[in-house]
CSV table of C-alpha atoms and ligand atoms in Angstrom, one decimal:
chain,number,residue,atom,x,y,z
A,1,MET,CA,44.9,61.0,41.8
A,2,GLN,CA,42.3,59.6,44.1
A,3,LEU,CA,43.6,59.2,47.7
A,4,ARG,CA,41.4,56.2,48.3
A,5,LEU,CA,42.8,54.4,45.2
A,6,SER,CA,46.4,55.2,46.1
A,7,THR,CA,48.9,53.3,48.3
A,8,TRP,CA,50.7,55.1,51.2
A,9,CYS,CA,53.9,54.8,49.1
A,10,GLU,CA,52.3,56.7,46.3
A,11,VAL,CA,51.0,59.4,48.7
A,12,GLU,CA,54.5,59.7,50.2
A,13,ASP,CA,56.0,60.2,46.7
A,14,TYR,CA,53.2,62.8,45.9
A,15,LEU,CA,54.1,64.8,49.0
A,16,LYS,CA,57.7,65.0,47.9
A,17,ALA,CA,56.6,66.9,44.8
A,18,GLN,CA,53.5,68.8,46.0
A,19,LYS,CA,51.4,69.4,49.1
A,20,ASP,CA,47.9,70.2,47.9
A,21,ILE,CA,44.7,68.3,48.1
A,22,ILE,CA,41.1,68.8,47.0
A,23,ILE,CA,38.4,67.6,49.5
A,24,PRO,CA,34.9,67.4,47.9
A,25,ILE,CA,32.3,68.0,50.6
A,26,GLY,CA,28.5,67.7,50.2
A,27,SER,CA,25.4,66.4,51.8
A,28,MET,CA,22.9,63.6,51.8
A,29,GLU,CA,19.5,65.3,51.6
A,30,GLN,CA,16.3,65.3,49.6
A,31,HIS,CA,16.3,67.3,46.4
A,32,GLY,CA,12.7,67.3,45.6
A,33,PRO,CA,10.7,64.6,43.7
A,34,MET,CA,13.2,64.2,40.9
A,35,GLY,CA,16.6,65.2,42.4
A,36,LEU,CA,18.9,62.6,43.8
A,37,ILE,CA,19.5,62.6,47.6
A,38,GLY,CA,23.2,62.6,46.9
A,39,THR,CA,23.1,65.6,44.5
A,40,ASP,CA,25.2,67.9,46.7
A,41,SER,CA,28.0,65.2,47.1
A,42,ILE,CA,27.9,64.0,43.5
A,43,CYS,CA,28.4,67.5,42.1
A,44,PRO,CA,31.6,68.5,43.8
A,45,GLU,CA,32.9,65.0,43.4
A,46,VAL,CA,32.5,65.0,39.7
A,47,VAL,CA,34.0,68.5,39.3
A,48,ALA,CA,37.0,67.4,41.4
A,49,ALA,CA,37.4,64.4,39.1
A,50,GLY,CA,37.3,66.7,36.1
A,51,ILE,CA,40.0,68.9,37.6
A,52,SER,CA,42.2,65.9,38.2
A,53,GLU,CA,42.0,65.0,34.5
A,54,LYS,CA,43.5,68.4,33.7
A,55,ILE,CA,46.2,68.8,36.4
A,56,LYS,CA,48.0,66.5,38.8
A,57,VAL,CA,46.3,66.9,42.1
A,58,MET,CA,45.3,64.5,45.0
A,59,ILE,CA,41.6,64.2,45.5
A,60,ALA,CA,40.4,63.1,49.0
A,61,PRO,CA,37.4,60.9,49.6
A,62,THR,CA,34.2,62.9,49.4
A,63,LEU,CA,32.7,63.9,52.8
A,64,GLN,CA,29.2,62.9,51.8
A,65,ILE,CA,27.1,63.9,54.8
A,66,GLY,CA,26.7,67.5,55.7
A,67,MET,CA,24.6,69.9,57.7
A,68,SER,CA,21.0,69.2,56.5
A,69,GLN,CA,18.9,69.3,59.6
A,70,HIS,CA,16.1,71.2,57.8
A,71,HIS,CA,15.6,68.3,55.4
A,72,LEU,CA,15.0,65.6,58.0
A,73,SER,CA,11.2,65.5,57.4
A,74,PHE,CA,11.9,63.9,54.0
A,75,PRO,CA,12.8,60.1,53.9
A,76,GLY,CA,16.4,59.4,53.3
A,77,SER,CA,17.9,62.7,54.4
A,78,MET,CA,20.7,62.5,56.8
A,79,THR,CA,22.5,65.3,58.8
A,80,LEU,CA,25.4,66.0,61.0
A,81,ARG,CA,24.9,68.6,63.8
A,82,PRO,CA,27.0,71.7,63.1
A,83,THR,CA,29.2,70.7,66.1
A,84,THR,CA,29.7,67.2,64.7
A,85,MET,CA,30.5,68.6,61.3
A,86,ILE,CA,33.0,71.1,62.6
A,87,ALA,CA,34.7,68.2,64.6
A,88,LEU,CA,34.7,66.0,61.5
A,89,ILE,CA,36.3,68.7,59.3
A,90,LYS,CA,38.9,69.5,61.9
A,91,ASP,CA,39.9,65.9,62.2
A,92,VAL,CA,40.2,65.6,58.4
A,93,ILE,CA,42.3,68.7,58.3
A,94,LEU,CA,44.6,67.6,61.1
A,95,SER,CA,45.0,64.1,59.6
A,96,LEU,CA,46.1,65.5,56.2
A,97,ALA,CA,48.2,68.3,57.7
A,98,GLY,CA,50.0,65.8,59.8
A,99,HIS,CA,51.2,64.0,56.7
A,100,GLY,CA,52.5,67.3,55.2
A,101,PHE,CA,49.5,68.5,53.1
A,102,THR,CA,49.7,72.3,53.4
A,103,HIS,CA,47.0,73.5,50.9
A,104,LEU,CA,43.6,72.0,51.6
A,105,PHE,CA,40.9,73.1,49.1
A,106,PHE,CA,37.3,72.2,50.2
A,107,LEU,CA,35.1,71.9,47.1
A,108,ASN,CA,31.6,72.3,48.5
A,109,GLY,CA,28.2,71.4,47.0
A,110,HIS,CA,25.8,72.5,49.7
A,111,GLY,CA,25.1,76.0,51.0
A,112,GLY,CA,24.1,74.6,54.4
A,113,ASN,CA,27.6,73.5,55.0
A,114,VAL,CA,29.3,76.9,54.6
A,115,ASP,CA,28.9,78.1,58.1
A,116,SER,CA,30.3,74.9,59.6
A,117,ILE,CA,33.2,74.7,57.2
A,118,LYS,CA,34.2,78.3,58.0
A,119,ALA,CA,33.8,77.6,61.7
A,120,ALA,CA,36.1,74.6,61.4
A,121,PHE,CA,38.8,76.7,59.7
A,122,SER,CA,38.5,79.3,62.4
A,123,GLU,CA,38.8,76.6,65.1
A,124,ILE,CA,42.1,75.4,63.5
A,125,TYR,CA,43.5,78.8,63.2
A,126,ALA,CA,42.4,79.8,66.7
A,127,GLU,CA,44.3,76.9,68.2
A,128,HIS,CA,47.4,77.9,66.4
A,129,SER,CA,47.0,81.6,67.4
A,130,LEU,CA,46.3,80.8,71.0
A,131,LEU,CA,49.3,78.5,71.3
A,132,LYS,CA,51.5,81.0,69.4
A,133,ARG,CA,52.4,78.3,66.9
A,134,PRO,CA,52.2,79.4,63.2
A,135,SER,CA,49.9,77.2,61.1
A,136,SER,CA,51.2,75.6,57.9
A,137,SER,CA,47.7,75.0,56.7
A,138,HIS,CA,46.2,77.0,53.9
A,139,LEU,CA,42.5,76.3,54.0
A,140,HIS,CA,40.1,77.3,51.2
A,141,LEU,CA,36.4,77.0,50.7
A,142,CYS,CA,35.0,77.0,47.2
A,143,ASN,CA,31.4,76.3,46.1
A,144,TRP,CA,31.3,74.6,42.7
A,145,TYR,CA,28.2,76.5,41.8
A,146,ASP,CA,29.5,80.1,42.4
A,147,GLY,CA,31.8,80.4,39.4
A,148,LYS,CA,31.1,82.8,36.5
A,149,ARG,CA,30.6,80.1,33.8
A,150,VAL,CA,28.2,78.2,36.0
A,151,GLU,CA,26.3,81.4,36.8
A,152,ALA,CA,26.1,82.3,33.1
A,153,LEU,CA,24.8,78.8,32.1
A,154,GLY,CA,22.2,79.0,34.9
A,155,ASN,CA,21.0,82.4,33.6
A,156,LYS,CA,20.9,81.1,30.0
A,157,TYR,CA,18.9,78.0,30.6
A,158,PHE,CA,17.0,78.7,33.9
A,159,GLU,CA,16.4,82.4,34.2
A,160,GLY,CA,14.0,83.1,37.0
A,161,VAL,CA,13.5,79.5,38.0
A,162,LYS,CA,17.0,78.5,39.3
A,163,GLY,CA,15.7,78.8,42.8
A,164,HIS,CA,17.7,77.9,45.9
A,165,HIS,CA,17.3,74.2,46.4
A,166,ALA,CA,16.8,71.3,44.0
A,167,THR,CA,18.0,73.7,41.3
A,168,PRO,CA,17.9,72.5,37.7
A,169,SER,CA,21.6,73.3,37.5
A,170,GLU,CA,22.7,70.9,40.3
A,171,ILE,CA,20.2,68.3,39.1
A,172,SER,CA,21.5,68.5,35.6
A,173,LEU,CA,25.1,68.0,36.7
A,174,SER,CA,24.1,65.0,38.9
A,175,PHE,CA,22.2,63.5,35.9
A,176,TYR,CA,25.2,64.0,33.7
A,177,ALA,CA,27.4,62.2,36.3
A,178,TYR,CA,24.9,59.3,36.7
A,179,PRO,CA,22.7,59.0,33.6
A,180,ASN,CA,21.3,55.7,34.7
A,181,ALA,CA,19.8,57.4,37.8
A,182,VAL,CA,17.8,60.1,35.9
A,183,LYS,CA,14.3,60.6,37.4
A,184,LYS,CA,11.2,62.3,36.1
A,185,ALA,CA,8.3,63.6,38.2
A,186,ASP,CA,5.2,65.8,37.7
A,187,LEU,CA,5.9,69.0,39.7
A,188,THR,CA,3.1,71.0,41.2
A,189,PRO,CA,3.5,73.9,41.3
A,190,LYS,CA,6.0,74.0,38.4
A,191,VAL,CA,8.1,76.6,40.2
A,192,ALA,CA,8.4,76.0,43.9
A,193,PRO,CA,7.8,78.8,46.5
A,194,VAL,CA,10.5,80.8,48.2
A,195,ASN,CA,10.5,81.5,51.9
A,196,ASP,CA,12.6,81.4,55.1
A,197,PHE,CA,12.8,78.2,57.2
A,198,ARG,CA,13.9,77.1,60.7
A,199,ASP,CA,13.6,73.4,61.5
A,200,CYS,CA,12.6,70.5,59.4
A,201,PHE,CA,8.9,70.9,60.3
A,202,ASP,CA,8.9,74.5,59.2
A,203,PHE,CA,10.8,73.6,56.1
A,204,GLN,CA,8.2,71.0,55.1
A,205,ASN,CA,5.3,73.4,55.7
A,206,ASN,CA,6.9,76.0,53.5
A,207,PHE,CA,8.2,73.6,50.8
A,208,PRO,CA,5.9,70.6,50.6
A,209,ASP,CA,7.8,68.7,47.9
A,210,GLY,CA,11.2,69.8,49.1
A,211,ARG,CA,12.2,72.3,46.4
A,212,ILE,CA,12.8,76.0,47.1
A,213,GLY,CA,12.1,78.4,44.2
A,214,SER,CA,13.2,76.1,41.5
A,215,ASP,CA,11.8,74.3,38.5
A,216,SER,CA,13.8,71.0,38.5
A,217,SER,CA,11.9,69.7,35.5
A,218,LEU,CA,14.2,71.8,33.2
A,219,ALA,CA,17.2,69.7,34.2
A,220,SER,CA,18.9,67.6,31.5
A,221,ILE,CA,22.0,65.6,30.9
A,222,ASP,CA,23.1,67.8,28.0
A,223,ILE,CA,22.9,71.0,30.1
A,224,GLY,CA,24.7,69.0,32.8
A,225,LYS,CA,27.6,68.3,30.5
A,226,GLU,CA,27.9,72.1,29.8
A,227,LEU,CA,27.7,72.8,33.5
A,228,PHE,CA,30.4,70.2,34.2
A,229,GLU,CA,32.8,71.7,31.7
A,230,GLY,CA,32.1,75.3,33.0
A,231,ALA,CA,32.4,74.3,36.6
A,232,VAL,CA,35.8,72.5,36.0
A,233,GLN,CA,37.1,75.7,34.3
A,234,ASP,CA,35.7,78.0,37.0
A,235,VAL,CA,37.1,76.0,39.9
A,236,LEU,CA,40.4,75.3,38.1
A,237,GLU,CA,41.1,79.0,37.8
A,238,ILE,CA,40.4,79.5,41.5
A,239,TYR,CA,42.5,76.5,42.4
A,240,GLN,CA,45.5,77.6,40.3
A,241,SER,CA,45.6,80.9,42.1
A,242,PHE,CA,45.3,79.1,45.5
A,243,TYR,CA,48.1,76.6,44.9
A,244,GLN,CA,50.9,77.7,42.5
B,301,NI,NI1,21.7,70.8,46.5
């Protein structure tokens, strides 16, 4: 069930039977010369849709812009400041909790979001603790790319060139989701460098085409299909132990 395609009456009925919701959360940032800017939002969104094909669960609208300050040298990238992102996530949680959703499962597609998501959870719990009011909210963060099946597929197809950004895994999954948007590019060097980074200037100096440690050219729709099926199973197992 997609929240944005439901009526309030349908949401009211849903809440009489169950109180869980999946919130896909991603980013809008460059993913190298052949990766889509929306990759990190598309991936959790498509995995969430796959889960809703298997079990009855409400899917919230994808939070499409994340914490991507280090990508701002590349055209099209957008970011929220960490403080803005924490405030956004808190308001989303409070909106949904106010309606009676008790189990909120954030399905994340961007490593740069993790600190802000965890900080938002801590802010929510801190307010309850400080006011001595028990919270009914069970908040969970799950990265779609961390599961054992996705890990195994990455090792099988992209051993040594998975990298950390614009990975062939995430690009394959986004191409599977949007086959009409598949891009090709000549990548030099084939495998991007690995390094630390600070702000967007430092990032662009270290990673001139935007990739970190990856060979995006290995991405394919067929591998994306396998990753989709693996990720749905990985996340479903975690989800079913989160909300029973
Ligand atoms: Ni990404």
